[in-house]
Amino acid sequence: MLIQGSCHCGNIRYELDWTPNPVEIPARACSCSFCVKHGGVWTSCPTGLLTVLYGDSRRVNKYHFGTKTADFHVCATCGVAPVVTSEIDGKIYAVVSVNAMDNVDSSMLKRGIISFDGEDVDVRLQRRARGWIANVRIHSAA
């Protein structure tokens, strides 16, 4: 299944080739303060291929906080963060916002809340390496 998503103005877009086709898509609402304030609900397909395209990379801000192990790709024009990446041992892993999906029927989403409180950095990075999208490509048109 090819899932497409974008920020509100379309400057940050993504295509996630979810393989094999999902019966349902896990939608995890993170309980950290940033995600709570921004309505962050994320998903990943460890066997998928994610392509991220910036229309204008100068209008993409990367925000990180706390452990500084994840970058929220925030559009400077509309303020939406459709993608989060984490570099682990020189490799980029990612999750995508289900709220930024353009072509997925909401009935496919299996929503839940998740908390990472108390998780140390090593455990966090190991979890991401296992569960986040491992095949990530980021391109800029300008």
Short mmCIF file of N, CA and C in Angstrom, two decimals:
data_model
loop_
_atom_site.label_atom_id
_atom_site.label_comp_id
_atom_site.label_asym_id
_atom_site.label_seq_id
_atom_site.Cartn_x
_atom_site.Cartn_y
_atom_site.Cartn_z
N MET A 1 0.86 -1.17 0.00
CA MET A 1 0.00 0.00 0.00
C MET A 1 0.90 1.24 0.00
N LEU A 2 0.66 2.15 -0.90
CA LEU A 2 1.42 3.39 -0.96
C LEU A 2 0.64 4.47 -0.22
N ILE A 3 1.19 4.88 0.92
CA ILE A 3 0.55 5.90 1.76
C ILE A 3 1.23 7.23 1.48
N GLN A 4 0.41 8.23 1.21
CA GLN A 4 0.94 9.57 0.96
C GLN A 4 0.52 10.49 2.09
N GLY A 5 1.41 11.42 2.43
CA GLY A 5 1.10 12.38 3.47
C GLY A 5 1.86 13.66 3.23
N SER A 6 1.44 14.71 3.94
CA SER A 6 2.10 16.00 3.76
C SER A 6 1.78 16.92 4.91
N CYS A 7 2.58 17.98 5.00
CA CYS A 7 2.22 19.07 5.90
C CYS A 7 1.04 19.81 5.26
N HIS A 8 0.49 20.79 5.92
CA HIS A 8 -0.70 21.48 5.43
C HIS A 8 -0.48 22.18 4.09
N CYS A 9 0.67 22.83 3.93
CA CYS A 9 0.94 23.58 2.69
C CYS A 9 1.60 22.73 1.61
N GLY A 10 2.01 21.50 1.94
CA GLY A 10 2.60 20.61 0.95
C GLY A 10 4.11 20.74 0.78
N ASN A 11 4.76 21.56 1.59
CA ASN A 11 6.21 21.71 1.46
C ASN A 11 6.97 20.46 1.89
N ILE A 12 6.46 19.75 2.90
CA ILE A 12 7.04 18.47 3.31
C ILE A 12 6.04 17.40 2.95
N ARG A 13 6.45 16.49 2.07
CA ARG A 13 5.58 15.38 1.66
C ARG A 13 6.29 14.07 1.93
N TYR A 14 5.48 13.02 2.10
CA TYR A 14 6.09 11.69 2.21
C TYR A 14 5.25 10.66 1.48
N GLU A 15 5.94 9.61 1.06
CA GLU A 15 5.31 8.41 0.52
C GLU A 15 5.88 7.24 1.30
N LEU A 16 5.00 6.46 1.88
CA LEU A 16 5.40 5.27 2.62
C LEU A 16 4.85 4.05 1.90
N ASP A 17 5.75 3.26 1.34
CA ASP A 17 5.38 2.01 0.70
C ASP A 17 5.31 0.96 1.81
N TRP A 18 4.09 0.72 2.30
CA TRP A 18 3.86 -0.19 3.43
C TRP A 18 3.76 -1.60 2.87
N THR A 19 4.79 -2.40 3.18
CA THR A 19 4.87 -3.76 2.65
C THR A 19 5.06 -4.74 3.80
N PRO A 20 4.24 -5.79 3.85
CA PRO A 20 3.09 -6.09 3.01
C PRO A 20 1.91 -5.17 3.34
N ASN A 21 0.89 -5.20 2.49
CA ASN A 21 -0.27 -4.33 2.69
C ASN A 21 -0.86 -4.54 4.09
N PRO A 22 -1.14 -3.45 4.81
CA PRO A 22 -1.66 -3.59 6.17
C PRO A 22 -3.15 -3.88 6.20
N VAL A 23 -3.57 -4.65 7.18
CA VAL A 23 -4.98 -4.84 7.47
C VAL A 23 -5.45 -3.67 8.33
N GLU A 24 -4.56 -3.26 9.24
CA GLU A 24 -4.79 -2.09 10.06
C GLU A 24 -3.45 -1.39 10.27
N ILE A 25 -3.52 -0.12 10.61
CA ILE A 25 -2.32 0.69 10.81
C ILE A 25 -2.28 1.14 12.26
N PRO A 26 -1.23 0.75 13.01
CA PRO A 26 -1.14 1.21 14.39
C PRO A 26 -0.93 2.72 14.42
N ALA A 27 -1.69 3.40 15.25
CA ALA A 27 -1.60 4.86 15.38
C ALA A 27 -1.35 5.16 16.85
N ARG A 28 -0.09 5.48 17.16
CA ARG A 28 0.32 5.64 18.55
C ARG A 28 0.37 7.11 18.93
N ALA A 29 -0.48 7.52 19.83
CA ALA A 29 -0.47 8.89 20.36
C ALA A 29 0.58 8.93 21.46
N CYS A 30 1.64 9.67 21.21
CA CYS A 30 2.73 9.80 22.18
C CYS A 30 2.28 10.72 23.31
N SER A 31 2.70 10.40 24.52
CA SER A 31 2.28 11.18 25.68
C SER A 31 3.33 12.21 26.11
N CYS A 32 4.39 12.40 25.30
CA CYS A 32 5.37 13.43 25.67
C CYS A 32 4.73 14.81 25.49
N SER A 33 5.31 15.81 26.12
CA SER A 33 4.69 17.14 26.11
C SER A 33 4.62 17.74 24.71
N PHE A 34 5.64 17.51 23.87
CA PHE A 34 5.61 18.05 22.51
C PHE A 34 4.47 17.44 21.71
N CYS A 35 4.36 16.12 21.73
CA CYS A 35 3.32 15.44 20.97
C CYS A 35 1.92 15.76 21.49
N VAL A 36 1.79 15.86 22.79
CA VAL A 36 0.48 16.23 23.35
C VAL A 36 0.07 17.60 22.85
N LYS A 37 0.98 18.56 22.87
CA LYS A 37 0.66 19.92 22.44
C LYS A 37 0.41 20.03 20.93
N HIS A 38 0.99 19.11 20.15
CA HIS A 38 0.85 19.15 18.70
C HIS A 38 -0.07 18.06 18.14
N GLY A 39 -0.65 17.26 19.00
CA GLY A 39 -1.53 16.19 18.53
C GLY A 39 -0.77 15.10 17.78
N GLY A 40 0.45 14.83 18.23
CA GLY A 40 1.30 13.85 17.54
C GLY A 40 0.80 12.43 17.69
N VAL A 41 0.47 11.81 16.56
CA VAL A 41 0.07 10.41 16.50
C VAL A 41 0.89 9.80 15.37
N TRP A 42 1.67 8.77 15.69
CA TRP A 42 2.71 8.29 14.78
C TRP A 42 2.52 6.82 14.43
N THR A 43 3.07 6.45 13.26
CA THR A 43 3.07 5.06 12.87
C THR A 43 4.36 4.76 12.12
N SER A 44 4.64 3.48 11.99
CA SER A 44 5.82 3.04 11.25
C SER A 44 5.59 1.63 10.71
N CYS A 45 6.31 1.35 9.65
CA CYS A 45 6.31 0.01 9.07
C CYS A 45 7.78 -0.36 8.89
N PRO A 46 8.36 -1.14 9.81
CA PRO A 46 9.78 -1.44 9.74
C PRO A 46 10.24 -2.04 8.41
N THR A 47 9.33 -2.70 7.70
CA THR A 47 9.68 -3.31 6.41
C THR A 47 9.36 -2.42 5.23
N GLY A 48 8.88 -1.22 5.49
CA GLY A 48 8.47 -0.30 4.42
C GLY A 48 9.61 0.55 3.89
N LEU A 49 9.30 1.31 2.87
CA LEU A 49 10.22 2.28 2.27
C LEU A 49 9.59 3.65 2.38
N LEU A 50 10.29 4.58 3.02
CA LEU A 50 9.79 5.94 3.20
C LEU A 50 10.61 6.89 2.35
N THR A 51 9.91 7.67 1.53
CA THR A 51 10.54 8.74 0.77
C THR A 51 9.95 10.06 1.25
N VAL A 52 10.83 10.96 1.69
CA VAL A 52 10.43 12.28 2.15
C VAL A 52 10.93 13.29 1.13
N LEU A 53 10.06 14.21 0.73
CA LEU A 53 10.44 15.23 -0.24
C LEU A 53 10.16 16.61 0.33
N TYR A 54 11.19 17.43 0.37
CA TYR A 54 11.04 18.82 0.76
C TYR A 54 10.86 19.64 -0.50
N GLY A 55 9.81 20.44 -0.57
CA GLY A 55 9.66 21.37 -1.68
C GLY A 55 10.73 22.44 -1.62
N ASP A 56 10.93 23.00 -0.43
CA ASP A 56 11.96 24.00 -0.20
C ASP A 56 12.59 23.69 1.16
N SER A 57 13.79 23.13 1.14
CA SER A 57 14.43 22.70 2.38
C SER A 57 14.72 23.86 3.32
N ARG A 58 14.78 25.08 2.80
CA ARG A 58 15.01 26.26 3.66
C ARG A 58 13.79 26.53 4.54
N ARG A 59 12.64 25.94 4.19
CA ARG A 59 11.42 26.12 4.98
C ARG A 59 11.13 24.90 5.85
N VAL A 60 12.16 24.10 6.11
CA VAL A 60 12.02 22.93 7.00
C VAL A 60 12.92 23.15 8.21
N ASN A 61 12.30 23.16 9.38
CA ASN A 61 13.05 23.25 10.63
C ASN A 61 13.07 21.88 11.27
N LYS A 62 14.18 21.54 11.87
CA LYS A 62 14.26 20.29 12.64
C LYS A 62 14.31 20.66 14.10
N TYR A 63 13.33 20.15 14.83
CA TYR A 63 13.21 20.44 16.25
C TYR A 63 13.49 19.19 17.05
N HIS A 64 14.33 19.31 18.07
CA HIS A 64 14.57 18.19 18.98
C HIS A 64 14.63 18.72 20.40
N PHE A 65 14.30 17.87 21.33
CA PHE A 65 14.27 18.26 22.74
C PHE A 65 14.60 17.05 23.57
N GLY A 66 14.61 17.19 24.86
CA GLY A 66 14.84 16.06 25.76
C GLY A 66 16.17 15.38 25.48
N THR A 67 16.12 14.15 25.04
CA THR A 67 17.33 13.37 24.78
C THR A 67 18.03 13.79 23.49
N LYS A 68 17.38 14.61 22.68
CA LYS A 68 17.92 15.11 21.40
C LYS A 68 18.30 13.96 20.46
N THR A 69 17.53 12.88 20.52
CA THR A 69 17.79 11.72 19.67
C THR A 69 16.79 11.59 18.54
N ALA A 70 15.85 12.53 18.44
CA ALA A 70 14.86 12.51 17.37
C ALA A 70 14.69 13.92 16.83
N ASP A 71 14.54 14.03 15.52
CA ASP A 71 14.31 15.31 14.86
C ASP A 71 12.89 15.34 14.31
N PHE A 72 12.11 16.30 14.75
CA PHE A 72 10.78 16.55 14.21
C PHE A 72 10.97 17.47 13.01
N HIS A 73 10.55 17.06 11.84
CA HIS A 73 10.69 17.85 10.62
C HIS A 73 9.44 18.75 10.53
N VAL A 74 9.61 20.02 10.90
CA VAL A 74 8.51 20.96 11.03
C VAL A 74 8.55 21.95 9.87
N CYS A 75 7.44 22.10 9.18
CA CYS A 75 7.36 23.07 8.10
C CYS A 75 7.31 24.47 8.69
N ALA A 76 8.23 25.34 8.24
CA ALA A 76 8.29 26.71 8.74
C ALA A 76 7.14 27.56 8.24
N THR A 77 6.44 27.10 7.20
CA THR A 77 5.33 27.87 6.66
C THR A 77 4.03 27.56 7.39
N CYS A 78 3.69 26.27 7.53
CA CYS A 78 2.38 25.92 8.11
C CYS A 78 2.48 25.34 9.52
N GLY A 79 3.68 24.97 9.98
CA GLY A 79 3.85 24.50 11.35
C GLY A 79 3.59 23.03 11.60
N VAL A 80 3.31 22.25 10.56
CA VAL A 80 3.01 20.83 10.72
C VAL A 80 4.30 20.01 10.68
N ALA A 81 4.36 18.97 11.52
CA ALA A 81 5.49 18.04 11.55
C ALA A 81 5.02 16.68 11.07
N PRO A 82 5.14 16.37 9.77
CA PRO A 82 4.65 15.09 9.28
C PRO A 82 5.60 13.91 9.45
N VAL A 83 6.87 14.18 9.79
CA VAL A 83 7.88 13.13 9.87
C VAL A 83 8.79 13.39 11.07
N VAL A 84 9.22 12.29 11.71
CA VAL A 84 10.24 12.35 12.75
C VAL A 84 11.33 11.36 12.36
N THR A 85 12.58 11.79 12.47
CA THR A 85 13.70 10.89 12.17
C THR A 85 14.61 10.76 13.38
N SER A 86 15.37 9.67 13.38
CA SER A 86 16.36 9.42 14.42
C SER A 86 17.55 8.75 13.76
N GLU A 87 18.74 9.32 13.95
CA GLU A 87 19.95 8.70 13.41
C GLU A 87 20.53 7.77 14.46
N ILE A 88 20.68 6.50 14.08
CA ILE A 88 21.19 5.48 15.00
C ILE A 88 22.31 4.75 14.28
N ASP A 89 23.50 4.83 14.83
CA ASP A 89 24.68 4.19 14.24
C ASP A 89 24.85 4.55 12.77
N GLY A 90 24.64 5.83 12.43
CA GLY A 90 24.84 6.32 11.08
C GLY A 90 23.71 6.04 10.11
N LYS A 91 22.62 5.46 10.60
CA LYS A 91 21.47 5.13 9.74
C LYS A 91 20.25 5.92 10.20
N ILE A 92 19.45 6.38 9.24
CA ILE A 92 18.25 7.15 9.55
C ILE A 92 17.04 6.23 9.67
N TYR A 93 16.29 6.38 10.76
CA TYR A 93 15.03 5.68 10.99
C TYR A 93 13.95 6.75 11.11
N ALA A 94 12.69 6.38 10.84
CA ALA A 94 11.63 7.39 10.87
C ALA A 94 10.28 6.81 11.27
N VAL A 95 9.42 7.72 11.72
CA VAL A 95 7.99 7.47 11.89
C VAL A 95 7.28 8.61 11.16
N VAL A 96 6.02 8.36 10.80
CA VAL A 96 5.23 9.38 10.11
C VAL A 96 3.96 9.67 10.89
N SER A 97 3.47 10.88 10.70
CA SER A 97 2.25 11.31 11.37
C SER A 97 1.03 10.74 10.65
N VAL A 98 0.16 10.06 11.38
CA VAL A 98 -1.08 9.58 10.77
C VAL A 98 -2.01 10.75 10.49
N ASN A 99 -1.86 11.85 11.25
CA ASN A 99 -2.70 13.02 11.03
C ASN A 99 -2.34 13.74 9.73
N ALA A 100 -1.16 13.45 9.18
CA ALA A 100 -0.73 14.07 7.93
C ALA A 100 -1.01 13.17 6.72
N MET A 101 -1.61 12.00 6.94
CA MET A 101 -1.89 11.10 5.82
C MET A 101 -2.99 11.67 4.94
N ASP A 102 -2.77 11.57 3.63
CA ASP A 102 -3.72 12.12 2.66
C ASP A 102 -4.65 11.08 2.05
N ASN A 103 -4.29 9.81 2.08
CA ASN A 103 -5.07 8.82 1.33
C ASN A 103 -5.38 7.55 2.12
N VAL A 104 -5.53 7.66 3.43
CA VAL A 104 -5.83 6.48 4.25
C VAL A 104 -7.18 6.67 4.92
N ASP A 105 -8.03 5.69 4.77
CA ASP A 105 -9.33 5.70 5.43
C ASP A 105 -9.10 5.56 6.94
N SER A 106 -9.67 6.45 7.72
CA SER A 106 -9.43 6.46 9.17
C SER A 106 -9.89 5.17 9.85
N SER A 107 -10.75 4.40 9.20
CA SER A 107 -11.19 3.13 9.80
C SER A 107 -10.05 2.12 9.86
N MET A 108 -8.97 2.34 9.09
CA MET A 108 -7.81 1.44 9.11
C MET A 108 -6.91 1.70 10.32
N LEU A 109 -7.08 2.84 10.98
CA LEU A 109 -6.19 3.22 12.07
C LEU A 109 -6.61 2.55 13.37
N LYS A 110 -5.66 1.88 14.02
CA LYS A 110 -5.90 1.29 15.34
C LYS A 110 -5.20 2.20 16.35
N ARG A 111 -5.98 3.07 16.97
CA ARG A 111 -5.43 4.12 17.83
C ARG A 111 -5.13 3.60 19.24
N GLY A 112 -4.07 4.14 19.80
CA GLY A 112 -3.68 3.82 21.17
C GLY A 112 -2.76 4.91 21.69
N ILE A 113 -2.56 4.93 22.99
CA ILE A 113 -1.67 5.90 23.63
C ILE A 113 -0.44 5.14 24.11
N ILE A 114 0.72 5.79 23.95
CA ILE A 114 1.97 5.15 24.36
C ILE A 114 2.80 6.13 25.17
N SER A 115 3.50 5.63 26.16
CA SER A 115 4.37 6.47 26.99
C SER A 115 5.76 5.87 27.00
N PHE A 116 6.75 6.74 26.87
CA PHE A 116 8.14 6.31 26.91
C PHE A 116 8.83 6.84 28.16
N ASP A 117 8.05 7.27 29.14
CA ASP A 117 8.62 7.76 30.40
C ASP A 117 9.47 6.67 31.04
N GLY A 118 10.62 7.06 31.54
CA GLY A 118 11.50 6.12 32.22
C GLY A 118 12.39 5.32 31.29
N GLU A 119 12.24 5.49 30.00
CA GLU A 119 13.05 4.75 29.03
C GLU A 119 14.40 5.45 28.87
N ASP A 120 15.51 4.73 29.11
CA ASP A 120 16.80 5.39 28.94
C ASP A 120 17.16 5.47 27.45
N VAL A 121 18.18 6.23 27.13
CA VAL A 121 18.54 6.50 25.73
C VAL A 121 18.87 5.22 24.97
N ASP A 122 19.65 4.32 25.56
CA ASP A 122 20.03 3.09 24.86
C ASP A 122 18.80 2.24 24.52
N VAL A 123 17.90 2.09 25.48
CA VAL A 123 16.68 1.31 25.25
C VAL A 123 15.83 1.99 24.17
N ARG A 124 15.74 3.31 24.24
CA ARG A 124 14.96 4.07 23.26
C ARG A 124 15.50 3.86 21.84
N LEU A 125 16.80 3.97 21.67
CA LEU A 125 17.40 3.81 20.34
C LEU A 125 17.25 2.38 19.83
N GLN A 126 17.37 1.40 20.72
CA GLN A 126 17.16 0.00 20.33
C GLN A 126 15.72 -0.22 19.87
N ARG A 127 14.76 0.35 20.60
CA ARG A 127 13.35 0.22 20.22
C ARG A 127 13.11 0.84 18.85
N ARG A 128 13.66 2.03 18.61
CA ARG A 128 13.49 2.68 17.31
C ARG A 128 14.11 1.85 16.20
N ALA A 129 15.30 1.32 16.42
CA ALA A 129 15.97 0.52 15.38
C ALA A 129 15.16 -0.72 15.03
N ARG A 130 14.41 -1.26 15.98
CA ARG A 130 13.56 -2.43 15.73
C ARG A 130 12.23 -2.06 15.09
N GLY A 131 11.64 -0.95 15.53
CA GLY A 131 10.25 -0.69 15.17
C GLY A 131 9.99 0.46 14.22
N TRP A 132 10.96 1.34 14.00
CA TRP A 132 10.75 2.46 13.09
C TRP A 132 11.07 2.05 11.66
N ILE A 133 10.68 2.86 10.71
CA ILE A 133 10.95 2.61 9.30
C ILE A 133 12.46 2.69 9.10
N ALA A 134 13.04 1.63 8.56
CA ALA A 134 14.50 1.54 8.44
C ALA A 134 15.02 1.96 7.07
N ASN A 135 14.15 2.01 6.09
CA ASN A 135 14.57 2.39 4.73
C ASN A 135 14.01 3.77 4.43
N VAL A 136 14.83 4.80 4.66
CA VAL A 136 14.39 6.19 4.59
C VAL A 136 15.24 6.95 3.58
N ARG A 137 14.57 7.67 2.70
CA ARG A 137 15.23 8.54 1.73
C ARG A 137 14.65 9.94 1.86
N ILE A 138 15.52 10.94 1.94
CA ILE A 138 15.08 12.33 2.04
C ILE A 138 15.65 13.09 0.86
N HIS A 139 14.77 13.76 0.11
CA HIS A 139 15.16 14.52 -1.08
C HIS A 139 14.65 15.94 -0.95
N SER A 140 15.37 16.85 -1.59
CA SER A 140 14.95 18.24 -1.63
C SER A 140 14.83 18.70 -3.07
N ALA A 141 13.70 19.32 -3.39
CA ALA A 141 13.49 19.81 -4.75
C ALA A 141 14.23 21.13 -4.97
N ALA A 142 14.45 21.88 -3.92
CA ALA A 142 15.14 23.18 -4.06
C ALA A 142 16.28 23.29 -3.07
#
